[in-house]
Tab-separated table of C-alpha atoms and ligand atoms in Angstrom:
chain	number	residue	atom	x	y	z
A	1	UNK	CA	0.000	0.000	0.000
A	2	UNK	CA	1.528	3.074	-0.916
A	3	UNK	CA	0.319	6.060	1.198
A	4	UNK	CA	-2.234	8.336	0.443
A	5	UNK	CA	-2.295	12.337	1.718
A	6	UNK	CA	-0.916	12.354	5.605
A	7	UNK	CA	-1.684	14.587	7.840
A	8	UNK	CA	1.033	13.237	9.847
A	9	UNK	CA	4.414	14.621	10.256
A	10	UNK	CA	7.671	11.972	9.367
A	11	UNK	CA	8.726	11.925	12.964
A	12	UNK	CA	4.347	11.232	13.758
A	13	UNK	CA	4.386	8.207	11.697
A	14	UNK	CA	7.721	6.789	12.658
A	15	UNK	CA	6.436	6.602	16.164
A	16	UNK	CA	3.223	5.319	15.240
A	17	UNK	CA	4.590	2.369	13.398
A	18	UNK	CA	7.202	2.088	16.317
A	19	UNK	CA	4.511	1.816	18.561
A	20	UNK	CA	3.173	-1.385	16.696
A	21	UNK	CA	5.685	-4.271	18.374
A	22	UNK	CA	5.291	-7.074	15.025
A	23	UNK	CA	3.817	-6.392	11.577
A	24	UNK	CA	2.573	-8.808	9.604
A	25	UNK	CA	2.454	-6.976	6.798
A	26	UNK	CA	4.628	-4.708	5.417
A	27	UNK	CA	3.147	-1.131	4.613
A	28	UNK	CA	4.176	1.971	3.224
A	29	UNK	CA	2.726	4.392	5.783
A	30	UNK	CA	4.636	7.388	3.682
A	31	UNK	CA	7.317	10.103	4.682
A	32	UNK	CA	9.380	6.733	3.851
A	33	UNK	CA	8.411	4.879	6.384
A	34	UNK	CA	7.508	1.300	5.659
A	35	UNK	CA	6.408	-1.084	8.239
A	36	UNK	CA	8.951	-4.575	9.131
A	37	UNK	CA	6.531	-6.752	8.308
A	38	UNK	CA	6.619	-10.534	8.249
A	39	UNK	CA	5.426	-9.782	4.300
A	40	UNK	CA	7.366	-7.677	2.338
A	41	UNK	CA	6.201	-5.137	0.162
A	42	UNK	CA	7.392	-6.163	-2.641
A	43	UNK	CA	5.604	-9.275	-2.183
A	44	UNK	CA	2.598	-8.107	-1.394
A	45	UNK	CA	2.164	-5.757	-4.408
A	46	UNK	CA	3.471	-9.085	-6.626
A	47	UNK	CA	0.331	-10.958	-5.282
A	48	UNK	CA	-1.717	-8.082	-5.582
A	49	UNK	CA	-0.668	-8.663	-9.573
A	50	UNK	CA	-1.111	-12.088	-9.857
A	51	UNK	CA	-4.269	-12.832	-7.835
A	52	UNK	CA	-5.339	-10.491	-10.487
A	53	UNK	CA	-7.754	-8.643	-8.635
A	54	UNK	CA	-10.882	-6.966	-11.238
A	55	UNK	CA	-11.699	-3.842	-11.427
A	56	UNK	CA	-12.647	-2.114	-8.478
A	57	UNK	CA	-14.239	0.681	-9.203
A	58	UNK	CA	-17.302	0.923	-7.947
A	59	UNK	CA	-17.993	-2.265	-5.978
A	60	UNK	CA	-17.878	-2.936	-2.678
A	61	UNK	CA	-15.049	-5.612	-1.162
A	62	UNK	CA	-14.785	-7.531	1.590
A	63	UNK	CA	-11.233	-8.609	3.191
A	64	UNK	CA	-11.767	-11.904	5.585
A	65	UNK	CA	-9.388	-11.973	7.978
A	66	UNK	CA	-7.272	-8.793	7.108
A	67	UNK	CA	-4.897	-9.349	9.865
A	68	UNK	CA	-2.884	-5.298	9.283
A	69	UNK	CA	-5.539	-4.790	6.219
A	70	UNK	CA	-3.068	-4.463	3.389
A	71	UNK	CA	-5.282	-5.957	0.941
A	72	UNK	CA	-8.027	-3.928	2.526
A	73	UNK	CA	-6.419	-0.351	2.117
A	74	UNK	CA	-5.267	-1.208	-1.660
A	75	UNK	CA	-8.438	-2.329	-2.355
A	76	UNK	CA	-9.825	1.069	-1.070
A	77	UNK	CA	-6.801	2.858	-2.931
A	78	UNK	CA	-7.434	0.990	-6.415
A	79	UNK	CA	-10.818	3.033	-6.184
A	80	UNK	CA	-13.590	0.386	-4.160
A	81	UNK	CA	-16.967	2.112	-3.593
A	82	UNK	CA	-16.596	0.708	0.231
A	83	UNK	CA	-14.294	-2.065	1.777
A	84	UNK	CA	-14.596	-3.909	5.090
A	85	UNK	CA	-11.854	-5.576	6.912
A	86	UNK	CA	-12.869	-8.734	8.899
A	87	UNK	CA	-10.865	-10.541	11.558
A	88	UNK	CA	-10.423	-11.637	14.916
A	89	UNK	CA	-8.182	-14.625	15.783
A	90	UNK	CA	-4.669	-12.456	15.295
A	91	UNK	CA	-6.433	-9.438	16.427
A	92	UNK	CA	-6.601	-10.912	19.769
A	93	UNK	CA	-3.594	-12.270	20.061
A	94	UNK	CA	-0.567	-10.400	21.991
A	95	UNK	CA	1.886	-10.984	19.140
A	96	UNK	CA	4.651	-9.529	20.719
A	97	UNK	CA	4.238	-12.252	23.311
A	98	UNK	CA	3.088	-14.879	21.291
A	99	UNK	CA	6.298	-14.732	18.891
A	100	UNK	CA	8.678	-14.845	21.710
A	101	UNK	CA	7.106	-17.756	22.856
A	102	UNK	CA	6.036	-19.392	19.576
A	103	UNK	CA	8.329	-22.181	19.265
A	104	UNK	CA	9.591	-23.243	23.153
A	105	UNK	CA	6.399	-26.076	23.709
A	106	UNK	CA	7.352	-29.413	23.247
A	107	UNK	CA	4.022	-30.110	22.303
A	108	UNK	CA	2.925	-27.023	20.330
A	109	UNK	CA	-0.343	-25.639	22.345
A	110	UNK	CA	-3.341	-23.998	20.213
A	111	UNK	CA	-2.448	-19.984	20.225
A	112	UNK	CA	-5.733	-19.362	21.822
A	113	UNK	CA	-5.456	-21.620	24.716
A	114	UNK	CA	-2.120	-19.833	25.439
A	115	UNK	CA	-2.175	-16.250	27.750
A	116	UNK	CA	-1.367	-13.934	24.858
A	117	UNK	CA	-4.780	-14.863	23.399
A	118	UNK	CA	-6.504	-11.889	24.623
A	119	UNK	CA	-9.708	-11.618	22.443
A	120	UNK	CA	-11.080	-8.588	25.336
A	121	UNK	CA	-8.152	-6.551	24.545
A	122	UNK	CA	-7.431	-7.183	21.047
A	123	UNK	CA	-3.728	-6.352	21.261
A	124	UNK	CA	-2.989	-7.423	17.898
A	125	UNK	CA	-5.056	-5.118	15.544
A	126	UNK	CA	-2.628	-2.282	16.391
A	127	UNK	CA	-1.044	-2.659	13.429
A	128	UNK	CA	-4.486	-2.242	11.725
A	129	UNK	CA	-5.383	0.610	14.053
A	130	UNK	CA	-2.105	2.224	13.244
A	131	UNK	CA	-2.154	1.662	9.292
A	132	UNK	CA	-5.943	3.011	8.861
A	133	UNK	CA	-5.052	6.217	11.147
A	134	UNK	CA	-2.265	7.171	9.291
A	135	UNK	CA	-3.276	6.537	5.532
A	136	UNK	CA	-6.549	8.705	6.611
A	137	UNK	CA	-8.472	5.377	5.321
A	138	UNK	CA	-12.681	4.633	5.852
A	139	UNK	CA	-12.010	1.017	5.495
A	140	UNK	CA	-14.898	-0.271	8.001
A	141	UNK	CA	-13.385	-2.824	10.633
A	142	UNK	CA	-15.527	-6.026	12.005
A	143	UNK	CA	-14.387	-7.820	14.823
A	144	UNK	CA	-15.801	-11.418	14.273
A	145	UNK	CA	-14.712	-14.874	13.730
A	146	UNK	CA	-15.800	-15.652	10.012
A	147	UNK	CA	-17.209	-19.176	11.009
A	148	UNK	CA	-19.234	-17.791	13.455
A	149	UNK	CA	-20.426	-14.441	12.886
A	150	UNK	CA	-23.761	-13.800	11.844
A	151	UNK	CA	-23.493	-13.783	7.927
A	152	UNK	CA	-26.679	-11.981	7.472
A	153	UNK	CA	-25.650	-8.673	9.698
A	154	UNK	CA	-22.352	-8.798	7.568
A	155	UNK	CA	-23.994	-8.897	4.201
A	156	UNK	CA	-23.155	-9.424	0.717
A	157	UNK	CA	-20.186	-7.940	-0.938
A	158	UNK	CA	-19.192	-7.969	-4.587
A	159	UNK	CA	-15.918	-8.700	-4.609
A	160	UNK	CA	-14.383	-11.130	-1.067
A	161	UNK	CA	-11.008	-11.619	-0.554
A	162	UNK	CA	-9.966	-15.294	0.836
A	163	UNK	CA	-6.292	-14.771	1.672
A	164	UNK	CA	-4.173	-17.046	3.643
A	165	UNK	CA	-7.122	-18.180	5.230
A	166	UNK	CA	-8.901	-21.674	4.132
A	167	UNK	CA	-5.680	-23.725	5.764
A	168	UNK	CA	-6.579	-22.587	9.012
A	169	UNK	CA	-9.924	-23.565	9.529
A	170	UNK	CA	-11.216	-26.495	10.925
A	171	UNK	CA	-13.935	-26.957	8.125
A	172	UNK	CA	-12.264	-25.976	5.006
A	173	UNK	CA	-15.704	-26.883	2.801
A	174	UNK	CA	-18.138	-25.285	5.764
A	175	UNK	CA	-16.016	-21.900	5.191
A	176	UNK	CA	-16.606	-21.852	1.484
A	177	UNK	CA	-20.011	-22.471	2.181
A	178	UNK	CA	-20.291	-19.204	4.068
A	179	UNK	CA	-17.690	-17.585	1.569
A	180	UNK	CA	-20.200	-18.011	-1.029
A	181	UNK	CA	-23.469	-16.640	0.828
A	182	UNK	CA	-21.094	-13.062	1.632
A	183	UNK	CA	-20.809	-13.244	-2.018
A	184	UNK	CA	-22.259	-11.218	-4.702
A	185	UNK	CA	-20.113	-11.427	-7.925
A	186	UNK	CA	-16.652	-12.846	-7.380
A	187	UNK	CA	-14.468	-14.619	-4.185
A	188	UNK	CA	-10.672	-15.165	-4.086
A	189	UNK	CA	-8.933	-17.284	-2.786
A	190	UNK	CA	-5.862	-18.099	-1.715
A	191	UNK	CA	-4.385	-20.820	0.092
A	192	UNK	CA	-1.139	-23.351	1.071
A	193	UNK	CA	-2.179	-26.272	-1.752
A	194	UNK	CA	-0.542	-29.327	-2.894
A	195	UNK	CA	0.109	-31.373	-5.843
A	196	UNK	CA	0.176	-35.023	-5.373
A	197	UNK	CA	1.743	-36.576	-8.084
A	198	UNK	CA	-0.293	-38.668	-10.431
A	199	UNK	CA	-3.007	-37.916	-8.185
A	200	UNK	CA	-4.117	-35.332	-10.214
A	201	UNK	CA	-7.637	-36.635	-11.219
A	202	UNK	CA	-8.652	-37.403	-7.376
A	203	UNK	CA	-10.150	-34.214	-5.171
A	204	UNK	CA	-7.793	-34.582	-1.897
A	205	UNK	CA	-6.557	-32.800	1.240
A	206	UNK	CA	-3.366	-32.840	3.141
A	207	UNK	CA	-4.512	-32.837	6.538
A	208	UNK	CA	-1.946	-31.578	9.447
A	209	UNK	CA	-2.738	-33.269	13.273
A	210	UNK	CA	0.201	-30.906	14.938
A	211	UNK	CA	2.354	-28.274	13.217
A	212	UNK	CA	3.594	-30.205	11.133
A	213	UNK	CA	3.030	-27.311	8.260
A	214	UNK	CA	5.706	-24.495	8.783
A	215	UNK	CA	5.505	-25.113	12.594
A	216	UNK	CA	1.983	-23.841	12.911
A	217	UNK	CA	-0.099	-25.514	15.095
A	218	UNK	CA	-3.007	-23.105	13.763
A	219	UNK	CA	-2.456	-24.912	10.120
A	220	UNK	CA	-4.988	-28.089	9.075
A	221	UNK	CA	-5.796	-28.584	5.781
A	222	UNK	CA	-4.093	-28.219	2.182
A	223	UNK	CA	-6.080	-29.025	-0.911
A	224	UNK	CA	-5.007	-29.880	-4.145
A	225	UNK	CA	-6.485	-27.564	-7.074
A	226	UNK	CA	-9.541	-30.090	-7.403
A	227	UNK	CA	-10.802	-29.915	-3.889
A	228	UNK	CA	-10.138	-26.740	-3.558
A	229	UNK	CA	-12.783	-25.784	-7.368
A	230	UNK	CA	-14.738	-29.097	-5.848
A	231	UNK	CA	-15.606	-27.432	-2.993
A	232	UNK	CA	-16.410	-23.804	-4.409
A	233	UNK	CA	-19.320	-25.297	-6.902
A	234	UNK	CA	-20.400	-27.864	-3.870
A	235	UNK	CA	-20.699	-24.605	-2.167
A	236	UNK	CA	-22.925	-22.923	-5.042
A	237	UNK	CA	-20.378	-20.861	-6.632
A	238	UNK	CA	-20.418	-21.388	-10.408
A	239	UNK	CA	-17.238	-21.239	-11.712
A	240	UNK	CA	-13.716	-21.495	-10.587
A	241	UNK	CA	-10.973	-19.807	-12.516
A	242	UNK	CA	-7.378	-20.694	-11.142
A	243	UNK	CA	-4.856	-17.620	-11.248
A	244	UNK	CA	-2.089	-19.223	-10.036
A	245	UNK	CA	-1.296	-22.668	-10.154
A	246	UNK	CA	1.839	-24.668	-9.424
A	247	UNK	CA	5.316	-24.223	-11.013
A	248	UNK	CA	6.168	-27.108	-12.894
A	249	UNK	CA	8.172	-29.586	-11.109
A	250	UNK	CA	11.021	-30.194	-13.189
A	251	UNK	CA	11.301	-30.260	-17.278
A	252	UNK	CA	12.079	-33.677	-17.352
A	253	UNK	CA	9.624	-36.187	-18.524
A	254	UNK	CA	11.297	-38.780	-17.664
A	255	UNK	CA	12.251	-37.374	-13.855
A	256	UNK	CA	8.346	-36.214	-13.286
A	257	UNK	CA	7.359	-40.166	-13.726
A	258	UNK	CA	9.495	-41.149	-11.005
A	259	UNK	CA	8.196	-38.305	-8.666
A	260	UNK	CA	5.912	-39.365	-5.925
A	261	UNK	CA	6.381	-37.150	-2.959
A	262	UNK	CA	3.468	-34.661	-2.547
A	263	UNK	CA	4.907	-31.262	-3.520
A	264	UNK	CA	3.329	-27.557	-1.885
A	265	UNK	CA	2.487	-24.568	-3.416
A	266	UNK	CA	0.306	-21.594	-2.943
A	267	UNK	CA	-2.507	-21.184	-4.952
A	268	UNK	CA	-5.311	-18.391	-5.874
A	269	UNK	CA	-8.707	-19.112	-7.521
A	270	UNK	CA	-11.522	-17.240	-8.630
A	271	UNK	CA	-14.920	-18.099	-7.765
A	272	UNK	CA	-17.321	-16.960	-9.545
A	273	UNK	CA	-21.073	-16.579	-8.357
A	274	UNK	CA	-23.748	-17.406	-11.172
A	275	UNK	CA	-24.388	-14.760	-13.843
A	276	UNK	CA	-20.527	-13.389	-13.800
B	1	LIG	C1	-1.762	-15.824	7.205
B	1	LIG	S1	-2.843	-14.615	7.878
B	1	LIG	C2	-3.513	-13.921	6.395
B	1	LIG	C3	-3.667	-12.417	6.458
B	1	LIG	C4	-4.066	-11.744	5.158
B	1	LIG	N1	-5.398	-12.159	4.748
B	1	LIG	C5	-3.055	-12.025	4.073
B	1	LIG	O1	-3.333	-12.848	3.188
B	1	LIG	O2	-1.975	-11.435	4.074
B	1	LIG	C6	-4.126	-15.616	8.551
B	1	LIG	C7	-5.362	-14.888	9.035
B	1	LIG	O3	-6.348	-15.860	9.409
B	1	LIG	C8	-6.965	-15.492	10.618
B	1	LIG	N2	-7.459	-16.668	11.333
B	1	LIG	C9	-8.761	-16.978	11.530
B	1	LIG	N3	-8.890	-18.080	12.231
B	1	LIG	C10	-7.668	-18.520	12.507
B	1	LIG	C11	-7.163	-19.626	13.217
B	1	LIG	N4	-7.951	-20.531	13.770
B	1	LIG	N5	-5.852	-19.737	13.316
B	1	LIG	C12	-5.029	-18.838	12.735
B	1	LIG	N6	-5.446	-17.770	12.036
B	1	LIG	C13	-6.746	-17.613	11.923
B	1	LIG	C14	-5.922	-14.702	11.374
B	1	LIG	O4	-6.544	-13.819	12.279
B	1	LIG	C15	-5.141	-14.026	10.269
B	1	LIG	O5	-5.615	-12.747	10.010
């Protein structure tokens, strides 16, 4: 995110984004200042440009779990009518806390059954707080677990981002579900996926019982590119389109035969309600 008019002197917003202990993402808050987040910039704006994102003029988006909104506050930037940031799980955590103490259990404990999960508090939308101050953004925050929120106070939206999200949730297909009835026009989606060689053809999840995926106990499922269309049309969205897909393992014909272990990769789809 690149920032917009401040109102905020350069020695302001370095103290504001001092005063934010981890970012997750990385955000250009202007006067130079851009945020240490866990996400680069770079990175950010590169997925921005590959998830290929429509046109936003005029619609209205929603970002489920926004985490420090960056999707959110480009969304608003590249001209959306309205956007709403929705999260809750890293809002409440204390990351400062949390990271320090991330790795030291021998068995890894759920994040929220640890002290820094402080949902009363919400230590960990700061960064949020902090970002939508300073870029002078109306990007409307809800506080609310997406699984169990009530859908129809949220309402319908035509464009829904689905980023970094589905691996995290206990029902993968039961989130879709409610992806699809926030809905209007077009969902994406992106998400830790896997390719199982020669498994293609079959619809199938990786499932994780620890933290086992990038030593994140709050990680579950990964599906490979079927599931993961599968379960938008089970869900009643229309059409899938796949943005990005995984690299190709090797060039050799002859080496790709012989692979069998399952390989990761992040993917993005479009889902596309009925009529668009
Ligand atoms: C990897 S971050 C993705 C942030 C942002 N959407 C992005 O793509 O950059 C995961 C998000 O999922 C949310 N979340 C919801 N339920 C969760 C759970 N059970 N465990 C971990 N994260 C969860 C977190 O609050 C966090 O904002």
């Amino acid at each position: 995110v690149q920032a917009q008019q401040t109102t905020y002197t350069a020695e302001q917003v370095r103290a504001l984004a001092a005063s934010v202990p981890n970012w997750f993402h990385s955000m250009d808050l202007g006067h130079g200042v851009v945020t240490k987040g866990h996400k680069p910039a770079a990175t950010l704006e590169d997925e921005w440009r590959k998830f290929r994102v429509p046109d936003l003029a005029g619609k209205t988006v929603l970002d489920i779990n926004t985490w420090d909104g960056w999707f959110a506050f480009r969304a608003e930037r590249s001209g959306a009518q309205s956007v709403t940031a929705l999260d809750f799980y890293m809002w409440a955590m204390d990351l400062a806390e949390h990271f320090k103490h991330w790795r030291e259990h021998d068995k890894p404990v759920p994040y929220h059954e640890t002290p820094y999960f402080k949902p009363d508090l919400l230590p960990g939308k700061k960064g949020f707080d902090v970002a939508r101050q300073v870029l002078g953004s109306k990007v409307r925050d809800v506080v609310g677990d997406f699984m169990t929120c009530d859908l129809a106070a949220l309402g319908r939206f035509d464009v829904v981002f689905y980023l970094g999200t589905l691996y995290h949730m206990e029902n993968p297909f039961e989130s879709i579900r409610r992806l699809a009835r926030v809905t209007r026009q077009v969902a994406i989606i992106e998400t830790e996926a896997i390719v199982a060689p020669r498994l293609e053809d079959e619809a199938l999840c990786a499932f994780f019982e620890s933290d086992e995926l990038n030593h994140d106990i709050s990680n579950w499922w990964a599906p490979n590119l079927k599931a993961l269309t599968g379960m938008c049309r089970a869900a009643g969205f229309a059409r899938t389109e796949v943005v990005v897909g995984p690299k190709p393992s090797s060039t050799s014909a002859f080496r790709n035969f012989f692979r069998t272990r399952t390989r990761h990769f992040r993917a993005a789809i479009h889902a596309y309600q009925p009529g668009f």
